[in-house]
């Protein structure tokens, strides 16, 4: 919370400033008029929602929207008040014959508050962009090795541990739904859930192909190898248990999903391999196939399979939404093609580079332990904001 300026400072701020005066926009980029217009529209929406709730409309959807709009407007009003302080401080500093002590105090306060105003402005502008589907959902992540043989499996497991470390660092609850190891002791597939509201919106930037460049432990000549692993981030749409199964099944029309049961393959003991506990779902309209066999109980495998199916369909819905906004240029990558490479982990150079925004972190262990991963995510988020704002501007032309 910033201090309000003393009354005498506000009076002094009205004096004539010099020709070379520093302006607020020299320190803080102004918010685009389109976003300001959205803030003003939200003010009208807030008044309408408040009247609706005062009239007894306390349904969940109205309440959630009311709280969302209220949060945005609180940030908006705080930003306006802070900008008034910045302008008044600059007017004092820009005086032709300022009081030295007063000017030094103004400079000190300006230095303290500008970084905070920049953070408030950035947060506000992101909130003023049109919301995308499922931003408030927990996350589900799927990890698989790509090219590179056994090294790809080892790298996929390193990424899994990185996300586990990241969730622990953020104190987000994480659960490993399934984990299958390959014959080379590397990861074959893993599915995890992070049960924190909004985790999907943060981690969705991790979708795509991750590339590693390092010398494998089995390399005798010291040559650097390149391998890849694929990460897919989905919004978690249900709990994936027997209690949520009925609700999950009700989301689909009769005949929309084919359900096959079979005996589970692979490791798991006599019980797993001699009962029809494995479940395969085929979504007829899209061709999406989901198979689960980790649990000994067929209902539990069925519940997990429906959970994954709903999440994959939700991701398709979101990608369609983004593609329409970007005129069929997708915003999030979910295939394993080389062209979809989003990030490189270069061990010899102790460097992690995100290719979408061009930002590098020269602390690879810090990224893999989850501590420095936020820096990359924030830079990609800033890059995405610029792209989405430009799209909004283009749509208004």
CSV table of C-alpha atoms in Angstrom, one decimal, residues 138-372:
chain,number,residue,atom,x,y,z
A,138,UNK,CA,-6.0,-27.6,-11.8
A,139,UNK,CA,-3.6,-29.2,-14.2
A,140,UNK,CA,-2.9,-32.6,-15.6
A,141,UNK,CA,0.5,-33.3,-17.3
A,142,UNK,CA,1.5,-36.1,-19.6
A,143,UNK,CA,5.2,-36.8,-20.2
A,144,UNK,CA,6.7,-39.1,-22.8
A,145,UNK,CA,10.1,-39.6,-24.4
A,146,UNK,CA,10.7,-38.4,-27.9
A,147,UNK,CA,13.7,-39.1,-30.1
A,148,UNK,CA,17.1,-40.2,-28.7
A,149,UNK,CA,16.6,-43.8,-27.5
A,150,UNK,CA,17.3,-44.5,-23.9
A,151,UNK,CA,18.6,-41.0,-23.2
A,152,UNK,CA,15.1,-39.6,-24.2
A,153,UNK,CA,13.6,-41.8,-21.5
A,154,UNK,CA,16.1,-40.6,-18.9
A,155,UNK,CA,15.4,-37.0,-19.9
A,156,UNK,CA,11.6,-37.5,-19.7
A,157,UNK,CA,12.2,-38.7,-16.1
A,158,UNK,CA,14.3,-35.7,-15.4
A,159,UNK,CA,11.5,-33.4,-16.6
A,160,UNK,CA,9.0,-35.3,-14.4
A,161,UNK,CA,11.2,-34.7,-11.4
A,162,UNK,CA,11.6,-31.1,-12.4
A,163,UNK,CA,7.8,-30.6,-12.3
A,164,UNK,CA,7.5,-32.5,-9.0
A,165,UNK,CA,10.2,-30.2,-7.6
A,166,UNK,CA,8.4,-27.1,-9.0
A,167,UNK,CA,5.1,-28.2,-7.4
A,168,UNK,CA,6.8,-28.8,-4.0
A,169,UNK,CA,8.5,-25.4,-4.3
A,170,UNK,CA,5.1,-23.7,-4.9
A,171,UNK,CA,3.5,-26.0,-2.2
A,172,UNK,CA,1.0,-27.3,-4.7
A,173,UNK,CA,-0.5,-30.7,-4.1
A,174,UNK,CA,0.7,-33.2,-6.7
A,175,UNK,CA,-0.2,-36.8,-7.4
A,176,UNK,CA,1.3,-39.3,-9.8
A,177,UNK,CA,-1.6,-40.9,-11.6
A,178,UNK,CA,0.5,-43.4,-13.6
A,179,UNK,CA,4.1,-44.0,-14.3
A,180,UNK,CA,5.5,-46.6,-16.7
A,181,UNK,CA,9.2,-47.3,-17.0
A,182,UNK,CA,10.8,-48.6,-20.2
A,183,UNK,CA,13.1,-51.5,-20.6
A,184,UNK,CA,16.2,-49.2,-20.5
A,185,UNK,CA,15.3,-47.9,-17.0
A,186,UNK,CA,14.1,-44.6,-18.6
A,187,UNK,CA,10.5,-43.2,-18.4
A,188,UNK,CA,8.0,-44.6,-20.9
A,189,UNK,CA,5.1,-42.5,-19.8
A,190,UNK,CA,3.9,-40.5,-16.8
A,191,UNK,CA,0.7,-38.7,-16.0
A,192,UNK,CA,0.5,-36.4,-13.0
A,193,UNK,CA,-2.1,-34.1,-11.6
A,194,UNK,CA,-1.5,-30.8,-9.7
A,195,UNK,CA,-4.6,-30.0,-7.7
A,196,UNK,CA,-4.2,-26.2,-7.3
A,197,UNK,CA,-6.7,-23.8,-8.8
A,198,UNK,CA,-5.1,-22.0,-11.7
A,199,UNK,CA,-2.2,-24.4,-12.0
A,200,UNK,CA,-3.2,-25.1,-15.6
A,201,UNK,CA,-3.0,-21.5,-16.5
A,202,UNK,CA,0.6,-21.4,-15.2
A,203,UNK,CA,1.8,-24.7,-16.5
A,204,UNK,CA,0.1,-24.6,-19.9
A,205,UNK,CA,3.3,-22.9,-21.3
A,206,UNK,CA,5.1,-26.2,-20.7
A,207,UNK,CA,3.3,-28.0,-23.5
A,208,UNK,CA,5.5,-28.9,-26.4
A,209,UNK,CA,8.8,-30.6,-27.2
A,210,UNK,CA,11.7,-30.2,-24.7
A,211,UNK,CA,15.2,-30.8,-26.1
A,212,UNK,CA,18.3,-31.8,-24.0
A,213,UNK,CA,21.9,-31.5,-25.1
A,214,UNK,CA,24.3,-33.4,-22.8
A,215,UNK,CA,26.9,-36.2,-22.6
A,216,UNK,CA,25.1,-39.4,-21.6
A,217,UNK,CA,26.5,-41.5,-18.8
A,218,UNK,CA,27.1,-44.3,-21.3
A,219,UNK,CA,29.0,-42.2,-23.7
A,220,UNK,CA,32.6,-43.3,-23.7
A,221,UNK,CA,34.0,-40.6,-26.1
A,222,UNK,CA,32.6,-37.6,-24.4
A,223,UNK,CA,30.3,-36.6,-27.3
A,224,UNK,CA,27.2,-34.5,-26.7
A,225,UNK,CA,23.9,-36.1,-27.7
A,226,UNK,CA,20.6,-34.5,-28.4
A,227,UNK,CA,17.3,-36.0,-27.2
A,228,UNK,CA,13.8,-34.8,-26.8
A,229,UNK,CA,10.7,-35.4,-24.6
A,230,UNK,CA,7.1,-34.4,-25.1
A,231,UNK,CA,5.0,-32.6,-22.5
A,232,UNK,CA,1.3,-32.1,-22.7
A,233,UNK,CA,-0.6,-30.0,-20.2
A,234,UNK,CA,-4.3,-30.4,-19.8
A,235,UNK,CA,-6.9,-28.8,-17.6
A,236,UNK,CA,-8.1,-31.2,-14.9
A,237,UNK,CA,-11.8,-31.5,-15.4
A,238,UNK,CA,-12.8,-34.1,-12.8
A,239,UNK,CA,-11.4,-36.0,-9.8
A,240,UNK,CA,-11.0,-39.2,-11.7
A,241,UNK,CA,-12.4,-41.5,-9.0
A,242,UNK,CA,-15.4,-43.7,-8.7
A,243,UNK,CA,-17.4,-40.9,-7.1
A,244,UNK,CA,-16.9,-38.6,-10.1
A,245,UNK,CA,-17.4,-41.4,-12.7
A,246,UNK,CA,-21.1,-41.0,-13.0
A,247,UNK,CA,-20.8,-37.2,-13.6
A,248,UNK,CA,-18.1,-37.8,-16.1
A,249,UNK,CA,-20.2,-40.3,-18.1
A,250,UNK,CA,-23.1,-37.9,-18.1
A,251,UNK,CA,-21.0,-35.4,-20.1
A,252,UNK,CA,-21.2,-37.6,-23.1
A,253,UNK,CA,-24.2,-38.5,-25.3
A,254,UNK,CA,-25.2,-42.2,-25.6
A,255,UNK,CA,-22.9,-43.9,-28.2
A,256,UNK,CA,-20.4,-41.0,-28.1
A,257,UNK,CA,-17.8,-43.1,-26.2
A,258,UNK,CA,-17.0,-46.8,-26.9
A,259,UNK,CA,-15.8,-48.6,-23.7
A,260,UNK,CA,-13.6,-51.7,-24.1
A,261,UNK,CA,-12.4,-53.9,-21.2
A,262,UNK,CA,-9.4,-56.3,-21.4
A,263,UNK,CA,-6.7,-57.9,-19.4
A,264,UNK,CA,-3.9,-55.7,-18.4
A,265,UNK,CA,-0.5,-56.3,-19.9
A,266,UNK,CA,3.0,-55.8,-18.6
A,267,UNK,CA,4.1,-56.0,-14.9
A,268,UNK,CA,1.6,-56.1,-12.1
A,269,UNK,CA,1.3,-59.7,-10.8
A,270,UNK,CA,-1.1,-62.5,-11.4
A,271,UNK,CA,-4.3,-60.6,-10.4
A,272,UNK,CA,-3.6,-57.8,-12.9
A,273,UNK,CA,-2.9,-60.1,-15.8
A,274,UNK,CA,-5.8,-62.5,-15.3
A,275,UNK,CA,-8.8,-60.1,-14.8
A,276,UNK,CA,-10.4,-57.7,-17.3
A,277,UNK,CA,-9.4,-54.7,-15.2
A,278,UNK,CA,-7.9,-52.6,-18.1
A,279,UNK,CA,-10.2,-50.1,-19.7
A,280,UNK,CA,-9.9,-48.4,-23.2
A,281,UNK,CA,-12.2,-45.5,-24.2
A,282,UNK,CA,-12.6,-44.5,-27.8
A,283,UNK,CA,-14.2,-41.0,-28.4
A,284,UNK,CA,-16.1,-41.7,-31.6
A,285,UNK,CA,-16.4,-38.0,-32.9
A,286,UNK,CA,-12.7,-37.2,-32.5
A,287,UNK,CA,-11.0,-40.6,-32.5
A,288,UNK,CA,-9.2,-39.9,-29.2
A,289,UNK,CA,-8.2,-43.1,-27.4
A,290,UNK,CA,-7.5,-43.4,-23.7
A,291,UNK,CA,-6.3,-46.6,-22.0
A,292,UNK,CA,-5.8,-47.2,-18.3
A,293,UNK,CA,-4.6,-50.3,-16.5
A,294,UNK,CA,-2.7,-49.1,-13.5
A,295,UNK,CA,-5.4,-50.0,-11.0
A,296,UNK,CA,-6.5,-53.5,-10.1
A,297,UNK,CA,-10.1,-52.3,-10.1
A,298,UNK,CA,-11.9,-51.9,-13.4
A,299,UNK,CA,-14.1,-49.0,-12.0
A,300,UNK,CA,-11.0,-47.1,-10.9
A,301,UNK,CA,-9.3,-47.6,-14.3
A,302,UNK,CA,-12.6,-46.5,-16.0
A,303,UNK,CA,-12.8,-43.4,-13.8
A,304,UNK,CA,-9.2,-42.4,-14.5
A,305,UNK,CA,-9.7,-43.0,-18.3
A,306,UNK,CA,-12.8,-40.7,-18.3
A,307,UNK,CA,-10.9,-38.1,-16.4
A,308,UNK,CA,-8.1,-38.1,-19.0
A,309,UNK,CA,-10.6,-38.1,-21.9
A,310,UNK,CA,-12.4,-35.1,-20.5
A,311,UNK,CA,-9.2,-33.2,-20.0
A,312,UNK,CA,-8.0,-33.9,-23.6
A,313,UNK,CA,-11.3,-32.8,-25.0
A,314,UNK,CA,-11.2,-29.6,-22.9
A,315,UNK,CA,-7.7,-28.9,-24.3
A,316,UNK,CA,-9.0,-29.4,-27.8
A,317,UNK,CA,-11.8,-26.9,-27.1
A,318,UNK,CA,-9.3,-24.3,-25.7
A,319,UNK,CA,-7.0,-24.8,-28.7
A,320,UNK,CA,-9.9,-24.2,-31.1
A,321,UNK,CA,-10.8,-21.1,-29.2
A,322,UNK,CA,-7.2,-19.7,-29.4
A,323,UNK,CA,-6.8,-20.8,-33.0
A,324,UNK,CA,-9.9,-18.8,-33.9
A,325,UNK,CA,-8.5,-15.7,-32.2
A,326,UNK,CA,-5.2,-16.2,-34.0
A,327,UNK,CA,-6.8,-16.9,-37.3
A,328,UNK,CA,-5.9,-20.6,-37.2
A,329,UNK,CA,-2.4,-20.1,-35.9
A,330,UNK,CA,-2.3,-22.3,-32.7
A,331,UNK,CA,-1.0,-20.8,-29.5
A,332,UNK,CA,0.0,-23.9,-27.6
A,333,UNK,CA,2.0,-26.8,-28.9
A,334,UNK,CA,1.0,-30.4,-28.2
A,335,UNK,CA,2.7,-32.6,-30.9
A,336,UNK,CA,6.1,-34.1,-30.9
A,337,UNK,CA,7.4,-32.7,-34.1
A,338,UNK,CA,10.9,-31.1,-34.1
A,339,UNK,CA,9.3,-27.8,-35.3
A,340,UNK,CA,7.4,-27.7,-32.0
A,341,UNK,CA,10.6,-27.5,-29.9
A,342,UNK,CA,9.9,-24.9,-27.2
A,343,UNK,CA,12.9,-25.2,-24.9
A,344,UNK,CA,16.5,-26.4,-24.9
A,345,UNK,CA,18.4,-27.7,-21.8
A,346,UNK,CA,22.1,-27.4,-22.6
A,347,UNK,CA,24.2,-29.1,-19.9
A,348,UNK,CA,27.7,-28.2,-21.2
A,349,UNK,CA,26.8,-24.5,-21.2
A,350,UNK,CA,24.7,-24.6,-18.0
A,351,UNK,CA,21.9,-22.9,-19.9
A,352,UNK,CA,18.2,-23.3,-20.5
A,353,UNK,CA,16.7,-21.4,-23.4
A,354,UNK,CA,13.0,-20.9,-24.2
A,355,UNK,CA,12.7,-20.5,-28.0
A,356,UNK,CA,9.3,-18.8,-27.9
A,357,UNK,CA,10.6,-15.7,-26.1
A,358,UNK,CA,14.3,-16.1,-26.6
A,359,UNK,CA,15.1,-15.9,-22.8
A,360,UNK,CA,17.9,-17.9,-21.3
A,361,UNK,CA,18.6,-18.9,-17.7
A,362,UNK,CA,22.3,-19.7,-17.0
A,363,UNK,CA,21.5,-21.9,-14.0
A,364,UNK,CA,20.4,-25.3,-15.3
A,365,UNK,CA,20.4,-27.0,-11.8
A,366,UNK,CA,18.2,-24.2,-10.5
A,367,UNK,CA,15.7,-24.8,-13.3
A,368,UNK,CA,15.7,-28.6,-12.8
A,369,UNK,CA,15.1,-28.2,-9.0
A,370,UNK,CA,12.1,-26.0,-9.8
A,371,UNK,CA,13.4,-22.9,-8.2
A,372,UNK,CA,14.3,-21.0,-11.4
